[in-house]
Every structure is written in C-alpha cells, then in structure tokens.
PDB file of C-alpha atoms in Angstrom:
ATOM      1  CA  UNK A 270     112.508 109.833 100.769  1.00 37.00           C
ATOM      2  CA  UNK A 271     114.345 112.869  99.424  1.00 44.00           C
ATOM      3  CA  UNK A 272     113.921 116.176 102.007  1.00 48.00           C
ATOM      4  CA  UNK A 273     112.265 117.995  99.483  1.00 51.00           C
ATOM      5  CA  UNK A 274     111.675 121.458 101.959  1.00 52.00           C
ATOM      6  CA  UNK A 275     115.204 121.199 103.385  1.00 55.00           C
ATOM      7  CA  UNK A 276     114.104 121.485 107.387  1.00 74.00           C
ATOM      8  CA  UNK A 277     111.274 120.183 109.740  1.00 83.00           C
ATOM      9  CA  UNK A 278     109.987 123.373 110.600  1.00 87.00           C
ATOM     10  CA  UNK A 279     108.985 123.790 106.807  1.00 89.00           C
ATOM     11  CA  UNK A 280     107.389 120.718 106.791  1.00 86.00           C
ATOM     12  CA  UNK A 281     105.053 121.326 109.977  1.00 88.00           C
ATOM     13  CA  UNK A 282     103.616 124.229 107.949  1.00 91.00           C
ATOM     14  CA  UNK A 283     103.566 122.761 104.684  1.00 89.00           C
ATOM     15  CA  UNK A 284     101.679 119.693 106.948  1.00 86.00           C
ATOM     16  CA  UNK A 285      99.124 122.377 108.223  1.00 89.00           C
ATOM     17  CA  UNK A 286      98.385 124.263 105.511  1.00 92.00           C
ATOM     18  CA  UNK A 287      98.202 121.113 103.520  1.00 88.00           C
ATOM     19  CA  UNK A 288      95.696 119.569 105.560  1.00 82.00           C
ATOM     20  CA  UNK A 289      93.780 122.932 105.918  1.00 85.00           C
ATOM     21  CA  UNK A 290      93.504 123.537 101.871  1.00 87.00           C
ATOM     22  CA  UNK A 291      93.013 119.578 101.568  1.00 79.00           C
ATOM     23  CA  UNK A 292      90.105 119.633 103.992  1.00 73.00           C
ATOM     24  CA  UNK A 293      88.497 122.469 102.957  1.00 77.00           C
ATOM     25  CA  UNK A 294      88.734 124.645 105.700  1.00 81.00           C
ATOM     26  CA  UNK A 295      90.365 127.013 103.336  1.00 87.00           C
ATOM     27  CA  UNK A 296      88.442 127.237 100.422  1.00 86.00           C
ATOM     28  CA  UNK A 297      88.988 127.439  96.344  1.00 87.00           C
ATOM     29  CA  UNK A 298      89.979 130.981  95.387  1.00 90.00           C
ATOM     30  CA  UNK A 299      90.423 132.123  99.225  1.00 91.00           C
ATOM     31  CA  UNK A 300      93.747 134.023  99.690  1.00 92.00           C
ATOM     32  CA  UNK A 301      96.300 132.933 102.125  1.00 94.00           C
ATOM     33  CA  UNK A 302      98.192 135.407 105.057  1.00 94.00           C
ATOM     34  CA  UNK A 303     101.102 137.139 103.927  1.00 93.00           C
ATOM     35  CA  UNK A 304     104.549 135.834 104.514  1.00 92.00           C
ATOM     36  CA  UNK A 305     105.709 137.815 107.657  1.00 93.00           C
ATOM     37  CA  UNK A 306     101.696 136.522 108.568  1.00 94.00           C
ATOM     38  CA  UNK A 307     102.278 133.125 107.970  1.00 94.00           C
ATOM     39  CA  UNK A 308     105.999 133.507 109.615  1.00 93.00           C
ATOM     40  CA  UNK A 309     104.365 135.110 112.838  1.00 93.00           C
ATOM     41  CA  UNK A 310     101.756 132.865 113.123  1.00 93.00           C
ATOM     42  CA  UNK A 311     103.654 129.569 113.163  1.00 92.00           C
ATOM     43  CA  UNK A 312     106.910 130.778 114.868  1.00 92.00           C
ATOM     44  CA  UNK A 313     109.421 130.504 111.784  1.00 92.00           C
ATOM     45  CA  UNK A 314     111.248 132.945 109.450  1.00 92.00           C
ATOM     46  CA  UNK A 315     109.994 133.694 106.210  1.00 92.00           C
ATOM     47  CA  UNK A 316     112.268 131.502 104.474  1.00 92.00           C
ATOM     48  CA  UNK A 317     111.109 128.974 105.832  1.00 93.00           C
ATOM     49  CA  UNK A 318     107.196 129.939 105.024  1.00 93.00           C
ATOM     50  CA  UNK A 319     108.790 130.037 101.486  1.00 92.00           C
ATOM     51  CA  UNK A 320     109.993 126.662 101.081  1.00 91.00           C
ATOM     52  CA  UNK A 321     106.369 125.269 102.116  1.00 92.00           C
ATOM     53  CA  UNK A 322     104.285 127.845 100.097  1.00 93.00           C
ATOM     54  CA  UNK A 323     106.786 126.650  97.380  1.00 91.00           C
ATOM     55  CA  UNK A 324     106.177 122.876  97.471  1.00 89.00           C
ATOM     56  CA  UNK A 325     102.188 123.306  98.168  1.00 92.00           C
ATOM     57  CA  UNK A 326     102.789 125.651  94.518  1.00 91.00           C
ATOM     58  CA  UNK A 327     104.216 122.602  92.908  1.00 87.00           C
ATOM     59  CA  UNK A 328     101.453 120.115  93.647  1.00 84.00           C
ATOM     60  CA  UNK A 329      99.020 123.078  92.511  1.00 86.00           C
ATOM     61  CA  UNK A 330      97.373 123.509  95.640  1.00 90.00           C
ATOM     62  CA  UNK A 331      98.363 127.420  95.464  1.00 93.00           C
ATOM     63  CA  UNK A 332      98.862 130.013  93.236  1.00 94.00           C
ATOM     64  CA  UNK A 333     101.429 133.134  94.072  1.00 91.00           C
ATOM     65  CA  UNK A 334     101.565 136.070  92.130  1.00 89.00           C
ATOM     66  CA  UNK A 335     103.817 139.215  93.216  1.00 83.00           C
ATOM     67  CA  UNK A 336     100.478 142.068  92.978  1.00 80.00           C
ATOM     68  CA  UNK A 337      97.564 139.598  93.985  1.00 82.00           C
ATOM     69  CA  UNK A 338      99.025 137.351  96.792  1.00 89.00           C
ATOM     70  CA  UNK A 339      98.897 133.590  97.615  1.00 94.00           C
ATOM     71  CA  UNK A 340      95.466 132.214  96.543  1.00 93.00           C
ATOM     72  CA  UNK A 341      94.160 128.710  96.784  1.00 93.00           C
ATOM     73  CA  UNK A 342      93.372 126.594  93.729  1.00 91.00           C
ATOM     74  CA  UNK A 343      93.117 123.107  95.087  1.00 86.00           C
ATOM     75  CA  UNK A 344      89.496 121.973  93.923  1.00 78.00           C
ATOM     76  CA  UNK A 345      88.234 118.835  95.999  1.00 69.00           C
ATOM     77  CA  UNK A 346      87.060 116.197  94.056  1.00 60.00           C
ATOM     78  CA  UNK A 347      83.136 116.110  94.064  1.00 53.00           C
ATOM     79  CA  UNK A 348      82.244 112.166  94.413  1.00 50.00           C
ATOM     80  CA  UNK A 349      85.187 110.476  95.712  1.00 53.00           C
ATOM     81  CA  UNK A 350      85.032 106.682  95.846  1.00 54.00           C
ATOM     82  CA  UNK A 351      83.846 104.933  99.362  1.00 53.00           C
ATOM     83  CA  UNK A 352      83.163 101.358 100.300  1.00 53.00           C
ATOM     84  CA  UNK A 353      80.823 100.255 102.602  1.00 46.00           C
ATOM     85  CA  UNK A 354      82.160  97.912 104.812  1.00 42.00           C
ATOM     86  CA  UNK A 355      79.246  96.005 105.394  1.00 43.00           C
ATOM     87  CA  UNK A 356      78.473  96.155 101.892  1.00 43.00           C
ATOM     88  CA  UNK A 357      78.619  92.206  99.854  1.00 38.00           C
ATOM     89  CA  UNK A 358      81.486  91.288  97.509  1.00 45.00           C
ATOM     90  CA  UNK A 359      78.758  91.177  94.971  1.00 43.00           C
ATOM     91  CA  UNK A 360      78.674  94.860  94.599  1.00 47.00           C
ATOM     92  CA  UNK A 361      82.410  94.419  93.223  1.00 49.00           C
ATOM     93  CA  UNK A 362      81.251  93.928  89.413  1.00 48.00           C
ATOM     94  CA  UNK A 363      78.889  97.562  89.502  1.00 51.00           C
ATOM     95  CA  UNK A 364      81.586  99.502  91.023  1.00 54.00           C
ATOM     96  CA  UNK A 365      84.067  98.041  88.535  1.00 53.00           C
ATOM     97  CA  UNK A 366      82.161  99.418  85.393  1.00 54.00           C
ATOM     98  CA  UNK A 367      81.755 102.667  87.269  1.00 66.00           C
ATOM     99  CA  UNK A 368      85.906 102.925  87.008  1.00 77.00           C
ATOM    100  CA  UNK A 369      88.689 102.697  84.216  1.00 86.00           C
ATOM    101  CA  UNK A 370      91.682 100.324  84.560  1.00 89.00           C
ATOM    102  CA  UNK A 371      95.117 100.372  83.340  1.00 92.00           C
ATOM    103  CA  UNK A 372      96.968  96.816  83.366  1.00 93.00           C
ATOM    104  CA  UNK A 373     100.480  97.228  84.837  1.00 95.00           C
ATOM    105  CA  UNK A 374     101.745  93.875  84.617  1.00 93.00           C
ATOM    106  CA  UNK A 375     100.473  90.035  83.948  1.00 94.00           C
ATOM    107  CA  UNK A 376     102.863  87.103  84.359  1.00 94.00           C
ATOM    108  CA  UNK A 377     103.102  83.930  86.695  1.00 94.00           C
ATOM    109  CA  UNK A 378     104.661  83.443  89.986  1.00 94.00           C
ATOM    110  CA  UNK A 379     105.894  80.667  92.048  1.00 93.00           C
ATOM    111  CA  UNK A 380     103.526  79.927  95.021  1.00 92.00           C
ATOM    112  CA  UNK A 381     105.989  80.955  97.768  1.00 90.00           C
ATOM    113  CA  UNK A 382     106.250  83.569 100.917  1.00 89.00           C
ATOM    114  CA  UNK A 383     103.564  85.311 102.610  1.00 89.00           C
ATOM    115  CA  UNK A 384     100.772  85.523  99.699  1.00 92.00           C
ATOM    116  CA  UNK A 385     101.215  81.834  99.070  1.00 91.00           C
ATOM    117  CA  UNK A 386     100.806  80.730 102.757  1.00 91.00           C
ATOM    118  CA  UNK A 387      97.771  83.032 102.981  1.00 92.00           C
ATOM    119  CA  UNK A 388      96.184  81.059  99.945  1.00 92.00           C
ATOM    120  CA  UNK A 389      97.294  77.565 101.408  1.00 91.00           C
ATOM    121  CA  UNK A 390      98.836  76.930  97.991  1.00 91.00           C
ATOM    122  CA  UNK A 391     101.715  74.315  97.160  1.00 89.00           C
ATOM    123  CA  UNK A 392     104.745  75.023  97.009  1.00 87.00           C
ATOM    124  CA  UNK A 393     104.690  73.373  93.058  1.00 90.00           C
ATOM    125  CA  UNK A 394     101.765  75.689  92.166  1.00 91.00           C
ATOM    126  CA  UNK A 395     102.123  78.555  89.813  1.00 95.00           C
ATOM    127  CA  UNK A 396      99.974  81.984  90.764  1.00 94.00           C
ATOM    128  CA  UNK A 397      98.731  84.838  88.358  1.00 94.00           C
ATOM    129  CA  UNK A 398     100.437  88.053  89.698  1.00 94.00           C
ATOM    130  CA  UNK A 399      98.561  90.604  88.007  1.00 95.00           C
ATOM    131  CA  UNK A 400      99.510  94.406  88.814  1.00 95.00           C
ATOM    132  CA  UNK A 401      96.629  97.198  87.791  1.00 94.00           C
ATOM    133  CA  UNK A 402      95.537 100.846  88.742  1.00 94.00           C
ATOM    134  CA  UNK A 403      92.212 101.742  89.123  1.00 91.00           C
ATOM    135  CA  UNK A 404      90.999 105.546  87.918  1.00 89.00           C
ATOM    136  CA  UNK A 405      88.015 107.302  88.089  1.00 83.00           C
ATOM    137  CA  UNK A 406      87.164 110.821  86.396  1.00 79.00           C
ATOM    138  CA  UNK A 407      90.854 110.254  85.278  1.00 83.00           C
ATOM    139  CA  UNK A 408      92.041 110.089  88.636  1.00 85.00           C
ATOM    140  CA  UNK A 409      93.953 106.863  89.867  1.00 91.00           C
ATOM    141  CA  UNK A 410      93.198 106.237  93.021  1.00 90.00           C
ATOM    142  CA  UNK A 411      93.827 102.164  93.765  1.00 92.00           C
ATOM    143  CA  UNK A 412      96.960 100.308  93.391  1.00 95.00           C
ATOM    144  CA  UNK A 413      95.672  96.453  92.896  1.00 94.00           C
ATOM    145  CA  UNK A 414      98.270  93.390  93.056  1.00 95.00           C
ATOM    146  CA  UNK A 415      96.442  90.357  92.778  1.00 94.00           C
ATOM    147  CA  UNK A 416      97.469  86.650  93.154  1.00 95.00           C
ATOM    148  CA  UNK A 417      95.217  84.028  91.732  1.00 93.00           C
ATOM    149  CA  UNK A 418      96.094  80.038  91.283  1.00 93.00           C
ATOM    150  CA  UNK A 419      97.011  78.934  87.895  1.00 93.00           C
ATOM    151  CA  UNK A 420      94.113  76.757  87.608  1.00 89.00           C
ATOM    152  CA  UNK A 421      91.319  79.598  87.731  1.00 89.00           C
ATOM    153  CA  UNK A 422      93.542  82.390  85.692  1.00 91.00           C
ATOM    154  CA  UNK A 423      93.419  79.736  82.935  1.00 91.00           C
ATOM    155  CA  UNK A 424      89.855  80.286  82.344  1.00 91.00           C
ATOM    156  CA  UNK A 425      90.460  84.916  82.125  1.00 91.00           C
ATOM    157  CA  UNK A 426      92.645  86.341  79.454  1.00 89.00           C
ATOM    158  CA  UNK A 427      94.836  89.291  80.145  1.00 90.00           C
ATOM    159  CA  UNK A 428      92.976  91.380  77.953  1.00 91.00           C
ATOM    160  CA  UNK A 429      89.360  90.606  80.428  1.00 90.00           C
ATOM    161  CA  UNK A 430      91.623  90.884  83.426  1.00 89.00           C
ATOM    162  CA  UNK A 431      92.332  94.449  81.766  1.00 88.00           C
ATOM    163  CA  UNK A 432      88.584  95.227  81.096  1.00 84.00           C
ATOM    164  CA  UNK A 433      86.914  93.575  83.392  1.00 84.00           C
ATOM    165  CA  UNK A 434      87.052  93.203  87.602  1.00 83.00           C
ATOM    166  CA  UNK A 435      88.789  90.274  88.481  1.00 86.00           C
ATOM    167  CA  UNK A 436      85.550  88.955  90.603  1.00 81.00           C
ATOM    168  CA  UNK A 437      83.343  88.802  88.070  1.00 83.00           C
ATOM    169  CA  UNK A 438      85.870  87.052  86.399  1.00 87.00           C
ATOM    170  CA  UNK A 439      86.536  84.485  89.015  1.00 86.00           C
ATOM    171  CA  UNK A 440      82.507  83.853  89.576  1.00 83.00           C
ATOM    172  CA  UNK A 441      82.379  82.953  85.358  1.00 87.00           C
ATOM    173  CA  UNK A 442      85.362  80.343  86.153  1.00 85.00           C
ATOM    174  CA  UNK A 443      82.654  78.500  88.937  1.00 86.00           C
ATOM    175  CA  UNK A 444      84.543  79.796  91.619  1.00 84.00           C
ATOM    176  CA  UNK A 445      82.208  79.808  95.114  1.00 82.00           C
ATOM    177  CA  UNK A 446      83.661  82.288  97.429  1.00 79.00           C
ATOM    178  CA  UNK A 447      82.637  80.808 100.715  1.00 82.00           C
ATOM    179  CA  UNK A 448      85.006  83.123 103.403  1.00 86.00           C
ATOM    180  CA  UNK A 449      87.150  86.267 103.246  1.00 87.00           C
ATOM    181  CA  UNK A 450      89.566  87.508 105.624  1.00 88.00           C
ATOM    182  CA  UNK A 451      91.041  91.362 105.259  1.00 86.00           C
ATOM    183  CA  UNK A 452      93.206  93.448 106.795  1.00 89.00           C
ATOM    184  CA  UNK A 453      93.153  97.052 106.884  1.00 90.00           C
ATOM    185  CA  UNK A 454      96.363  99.155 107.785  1.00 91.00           C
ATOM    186  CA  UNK A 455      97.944 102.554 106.340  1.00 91.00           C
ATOM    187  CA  UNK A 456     101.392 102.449 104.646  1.00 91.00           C
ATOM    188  CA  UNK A 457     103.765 105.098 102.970  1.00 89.00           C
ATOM    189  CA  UNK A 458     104.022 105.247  98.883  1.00 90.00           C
ATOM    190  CA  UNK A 459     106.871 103.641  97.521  1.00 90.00           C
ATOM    191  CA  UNK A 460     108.169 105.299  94.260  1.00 89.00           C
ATOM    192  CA  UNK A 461     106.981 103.060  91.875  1.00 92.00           C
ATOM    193  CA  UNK A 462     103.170 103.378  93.348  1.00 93.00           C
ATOM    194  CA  UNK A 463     103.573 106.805  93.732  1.00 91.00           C
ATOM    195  CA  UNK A 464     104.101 107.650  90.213  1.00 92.00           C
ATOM    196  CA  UNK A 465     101.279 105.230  89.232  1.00 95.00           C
ATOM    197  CA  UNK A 466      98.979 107.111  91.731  1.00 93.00           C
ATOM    198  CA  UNK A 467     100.399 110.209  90.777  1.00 89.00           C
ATOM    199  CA  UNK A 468     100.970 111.280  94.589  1.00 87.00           C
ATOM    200  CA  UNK A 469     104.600 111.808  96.428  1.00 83.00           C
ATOM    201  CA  UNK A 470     106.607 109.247  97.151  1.00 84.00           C
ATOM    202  CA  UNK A 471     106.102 108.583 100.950  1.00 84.00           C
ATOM    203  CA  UNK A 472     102.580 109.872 100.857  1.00 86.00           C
ATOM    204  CA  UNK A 473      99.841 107.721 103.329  1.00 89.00           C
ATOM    205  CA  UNK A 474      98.149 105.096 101.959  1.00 92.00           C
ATOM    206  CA  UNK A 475      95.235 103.120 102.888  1.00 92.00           C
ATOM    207  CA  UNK A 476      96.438  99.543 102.559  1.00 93.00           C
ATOM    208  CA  UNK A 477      93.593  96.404 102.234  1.00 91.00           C
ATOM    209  CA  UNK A 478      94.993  92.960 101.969  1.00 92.00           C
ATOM    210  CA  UNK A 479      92.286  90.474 101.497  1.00 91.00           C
ATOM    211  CA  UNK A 480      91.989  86.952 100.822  1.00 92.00           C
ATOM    212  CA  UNK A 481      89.027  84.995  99.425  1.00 91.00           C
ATOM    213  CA  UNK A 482      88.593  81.378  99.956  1.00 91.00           C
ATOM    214  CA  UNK A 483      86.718  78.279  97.987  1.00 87.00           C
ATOM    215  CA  UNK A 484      84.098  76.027  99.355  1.00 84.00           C
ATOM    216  CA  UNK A 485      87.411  73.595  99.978  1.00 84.00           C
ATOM    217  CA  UNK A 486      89.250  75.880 101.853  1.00 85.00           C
ATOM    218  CA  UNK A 487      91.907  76.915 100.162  1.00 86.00           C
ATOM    219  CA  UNK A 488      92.623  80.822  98.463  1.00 91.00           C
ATOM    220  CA  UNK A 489      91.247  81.916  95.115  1.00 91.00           C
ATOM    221  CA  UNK A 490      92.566  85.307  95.619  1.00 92.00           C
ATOM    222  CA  UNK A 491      94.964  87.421  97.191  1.00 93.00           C
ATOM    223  CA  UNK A 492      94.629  90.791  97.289  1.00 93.00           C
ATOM    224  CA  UNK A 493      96.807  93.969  98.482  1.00 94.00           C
ATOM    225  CA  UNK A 494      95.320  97.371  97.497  1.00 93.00           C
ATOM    226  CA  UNK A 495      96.620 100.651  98.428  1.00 95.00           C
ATOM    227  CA  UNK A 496      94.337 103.722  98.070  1.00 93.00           C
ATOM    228  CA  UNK A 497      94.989 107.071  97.681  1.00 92.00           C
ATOM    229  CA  UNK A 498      92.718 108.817 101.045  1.00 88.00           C
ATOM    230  CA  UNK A 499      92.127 111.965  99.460  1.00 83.00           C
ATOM    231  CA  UNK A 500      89.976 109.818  96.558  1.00 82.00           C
ATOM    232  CA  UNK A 501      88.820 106.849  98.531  1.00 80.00           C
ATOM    233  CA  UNK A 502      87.082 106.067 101.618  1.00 77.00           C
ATOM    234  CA  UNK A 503      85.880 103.258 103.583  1.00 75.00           C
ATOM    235  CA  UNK A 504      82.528 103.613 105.808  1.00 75.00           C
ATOM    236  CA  UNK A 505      80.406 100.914 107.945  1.00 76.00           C
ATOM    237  CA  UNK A 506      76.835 101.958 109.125  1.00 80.00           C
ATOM    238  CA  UNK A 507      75.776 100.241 112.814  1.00 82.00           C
ATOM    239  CA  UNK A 508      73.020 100.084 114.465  1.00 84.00           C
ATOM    240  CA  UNK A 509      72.251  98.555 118.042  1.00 81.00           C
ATOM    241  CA  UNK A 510      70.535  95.271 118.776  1.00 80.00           C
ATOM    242  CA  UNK A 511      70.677  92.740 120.978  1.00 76.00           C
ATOM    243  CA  UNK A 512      68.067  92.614 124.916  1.00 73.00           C
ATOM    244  CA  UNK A 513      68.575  96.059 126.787  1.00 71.00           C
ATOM    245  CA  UNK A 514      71.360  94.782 129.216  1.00 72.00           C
ATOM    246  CA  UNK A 515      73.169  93.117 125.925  1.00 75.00           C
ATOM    247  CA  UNK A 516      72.710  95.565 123.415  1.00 78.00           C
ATOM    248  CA  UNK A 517      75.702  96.401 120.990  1.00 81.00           C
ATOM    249  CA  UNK A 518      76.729  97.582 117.803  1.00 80.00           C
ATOM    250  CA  UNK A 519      76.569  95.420 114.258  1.00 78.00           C
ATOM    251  CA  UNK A 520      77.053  96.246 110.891  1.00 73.00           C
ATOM    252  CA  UNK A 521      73.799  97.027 109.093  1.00 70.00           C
ATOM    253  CA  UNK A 522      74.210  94.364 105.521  1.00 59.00           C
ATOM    254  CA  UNK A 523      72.994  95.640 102.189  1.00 55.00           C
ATOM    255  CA  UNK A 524      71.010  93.576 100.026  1.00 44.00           C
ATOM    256  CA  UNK A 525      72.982  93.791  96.530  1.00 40.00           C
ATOM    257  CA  UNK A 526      71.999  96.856  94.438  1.00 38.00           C
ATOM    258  CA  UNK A 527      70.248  98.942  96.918  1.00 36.00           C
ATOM    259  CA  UNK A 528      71.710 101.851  97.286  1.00 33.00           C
ATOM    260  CA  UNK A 529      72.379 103.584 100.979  1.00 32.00           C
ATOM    261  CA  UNK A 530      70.283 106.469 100.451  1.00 30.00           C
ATOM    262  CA  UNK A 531      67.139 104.727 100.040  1.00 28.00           C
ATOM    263  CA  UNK A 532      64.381 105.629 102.681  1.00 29.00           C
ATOM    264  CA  UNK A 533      64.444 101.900 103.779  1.00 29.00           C
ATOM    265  CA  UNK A 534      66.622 100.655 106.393  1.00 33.00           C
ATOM    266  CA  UNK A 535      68.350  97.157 106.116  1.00 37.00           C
ATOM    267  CA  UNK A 536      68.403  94.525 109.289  1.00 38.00           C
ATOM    268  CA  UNK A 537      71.331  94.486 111.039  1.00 38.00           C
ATOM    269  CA  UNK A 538      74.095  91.624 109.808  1.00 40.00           C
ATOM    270  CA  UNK A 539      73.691  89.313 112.541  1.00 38.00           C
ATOM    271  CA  UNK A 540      76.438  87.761 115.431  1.00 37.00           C
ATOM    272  CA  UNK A 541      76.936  84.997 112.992  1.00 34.00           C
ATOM    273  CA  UNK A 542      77.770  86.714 109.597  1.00 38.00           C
ATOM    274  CA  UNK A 543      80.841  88.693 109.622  1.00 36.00           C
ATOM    275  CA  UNK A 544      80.800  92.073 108.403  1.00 35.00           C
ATOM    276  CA  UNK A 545      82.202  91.990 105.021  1.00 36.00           C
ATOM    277  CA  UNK A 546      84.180  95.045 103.032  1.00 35.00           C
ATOM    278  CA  UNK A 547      82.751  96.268  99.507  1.00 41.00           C
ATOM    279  CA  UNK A 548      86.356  97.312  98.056  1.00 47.00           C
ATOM    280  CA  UNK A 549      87.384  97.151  94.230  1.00 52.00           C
ATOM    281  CA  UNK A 550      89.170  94.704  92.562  1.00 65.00           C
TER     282      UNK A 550
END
C-alpha cells in the first residue's frame, strides 16, 4: 500500500476526521477548525494537518478555499443496502432487481484448492468462475466471485448471469438448496477490487464467503463477496425464548416478502433452524 500522507501522525488525523465526516458527527456544509486549531487539538504541526486535510480533499470529503475555510461536502448516502441475517435466501431474487450489475469476468476453472474442497467437487470437474460488481444508485458496493459446477452453469448463459442473480438462476436449473454454511470476516482492498469498488486500495472490507449445498450433499455454489461498509450492512433482529431459567436469544425468521417494518412480529427461528444470511448474489 503506497504511504500516501507520508507519516503516521497524518494518518491518525486523517483516521479521525475521516470517521467523524463519515459518521456524521460533522455534518454536510459544517466548517472544519482552522489549521493551527486542528494542529493544537491533535498534538501535530500544521504540516502535518495539511497532508490529511489534503487527502480527505481528494476523496471529496472537504472543500478548502483560502477566504471561506475548510467546509465539509461528504453527503451520506440515504438508503444504503443491509441484509438481514435471519432473513431466507429467497429474498436474493427481489434484492437483485433492486441493483445493477456489471459482469467482470466468465470462464471455467479447474475444481482445485480451497473453493473446490468447500464444494466437495472432483478433482476432474470443471467450475464456472464468474467475477461481477454489484451497484446501486450508481454506487458499487459488492465485489461477487462465484464458483458454480459445470453441470448447473450449463443450463445460465453469461448474458443471464449478467442480468440476472445467480440464485434465481440456479433454482430455474432444479437446483434444491438444502444447507448453507458462511463465514463472515473483514479484509483490506486489494487494487484490483478497489478500483472496481471505487474505494482505496487497502480500505476495510466486509468479506462473506458462503457455500450452498444440494439435497446430495455436495456444493452448488461458492461464494466470496466483499462489501464496501460505508454502502452495506448486515443486521439480525433477536428476541428471547426459551422457560425463564433457559431463556436466550434467537434470530427472529422472516417469512419471504414481508418487509421488517410491518406492525407484525415474526416467531422466533427455532433451536433447530439455523439462522440464515439474506446477502446478494
């Protein structure tokens, strides 16, 4: 990662003033301390305030101008995207026409290394790599590589893999999705994602690796998505049940296409069903 501000000390402040714009505790159109303010207040010379206020000017958070000051510009994003984690993988297909795609890549793989363990494929098996970015309002804010056996891609084209989510796609090939199993974790942008999710390159990710798995066992797909955080959120509702001494906390599940505001309430997922993740592909 190239040290863009030169020193740590201008990163800590471009890191706090970053998060403060980002979160909204400064506001659009508020105006930022002076130099010598900012300086004082962190502990660090005013070149150094100059080389942060400088890189939060080049991802447009700020505006300086010599007679007005250092105002904020940053505008957060009014409906960024969320999954619900106890939401069903049903709800895939609506949230995919709600968002625009852009198809990367599209080409077949060997069934080999981690993803092709994961799936329990053979070794002599070919898989569908397929490499897209997911946008909405014109924002990107999912980086999708998908692995899917040779012997369902045959029945999608690339141009409905481009047009279409992939799980709708897989549930017109006959495929029963019996199990998933997902991971989430956090990761750092590596160039090539970064410029496809137009962030930095080293910028936090959410990462979700998910597999889905047939009535015989074996994978149908492998997924790793990486999220941008400032456009995409995961959430889980709980509520307690269970006798008075045993009581804990389950995942409430969502009967497909009821939305969470409704006045309703949903019962409570169970001990024996999983809570399962509502997240794009």
């Amino acid at each position: 990662m190239r040290d863009w501000l030169g020193e740590a000390k201008a990163k800590q402040v471009y890191m706090v003033l970053r998060d403060r714009i980002l979160s909204g505790a400064v506001g659009f159109g508020a105006r930022l301390p002076t130099e010598n303010e900012l300086a004082e207040a962190h502990g660090v010379s005013r070149v150094t305030v100059r080389r942060a206020l400088g890189e939060l000017e080049r991802e447009r958070l700020i505006e300086r101008r010599r007679s007005a000051g250092t105002r904020v510009i940053y505008r957060p994003s009014p409906a960024p995207m969320t999954a619900d984690f106890s939401g069903v993988l049903a709800n895939l297909a609506d949230m995919g026409r709600r968002t625009a795609v852009k198809l990367l890549s599209f080409d077949y793989v060997p069934a080999e290394g981690a993803v092709a363990q994961m799936l329990r494929a053979q070794s002599d098996q070919l898989l569908q790599r397929a490499v897209r970015v997911r946008s909405v309002d014109g924002v990107p804010f999912s980086y999708l590589t998908t692995h899917v056996p040779e012997s369902v891609s045959v029945t999608f084209t690339k141009q409905e893999l481009a047009s279409r989510p992939l799980l709708e796609l897989l549930e017109r090939a006959g495929v029963k999705a019996e199990q998933a199993r997902q991971r989430l974790s956090a990761v750092l942008a590596t160039p090539d994602v970064a410029e496809a999710l137009d962030v930095r390159t080293g910028s936090p990710l959410i990462e979700l690796v998910r597999v889905v798995y047939g009535q015989d066992g074996r994978g149908v797909e492998h997924l790793h998505a990486l999220y941008r955080p400032d456009r995409y959120a995961f959430e889980i509702e709980l509520v307690r049940s269970g006798a008075d001494e045993r009581r804990a906390w389950e995942p409430v599940l969502r009967t497909h296409g009821q939305p969470t505001d409704e006045g309703s309430r949903d019962k409570p997922a169970g001990k024996a069903k999983p809570s399962r993740l509502k997240s794009l592909s």
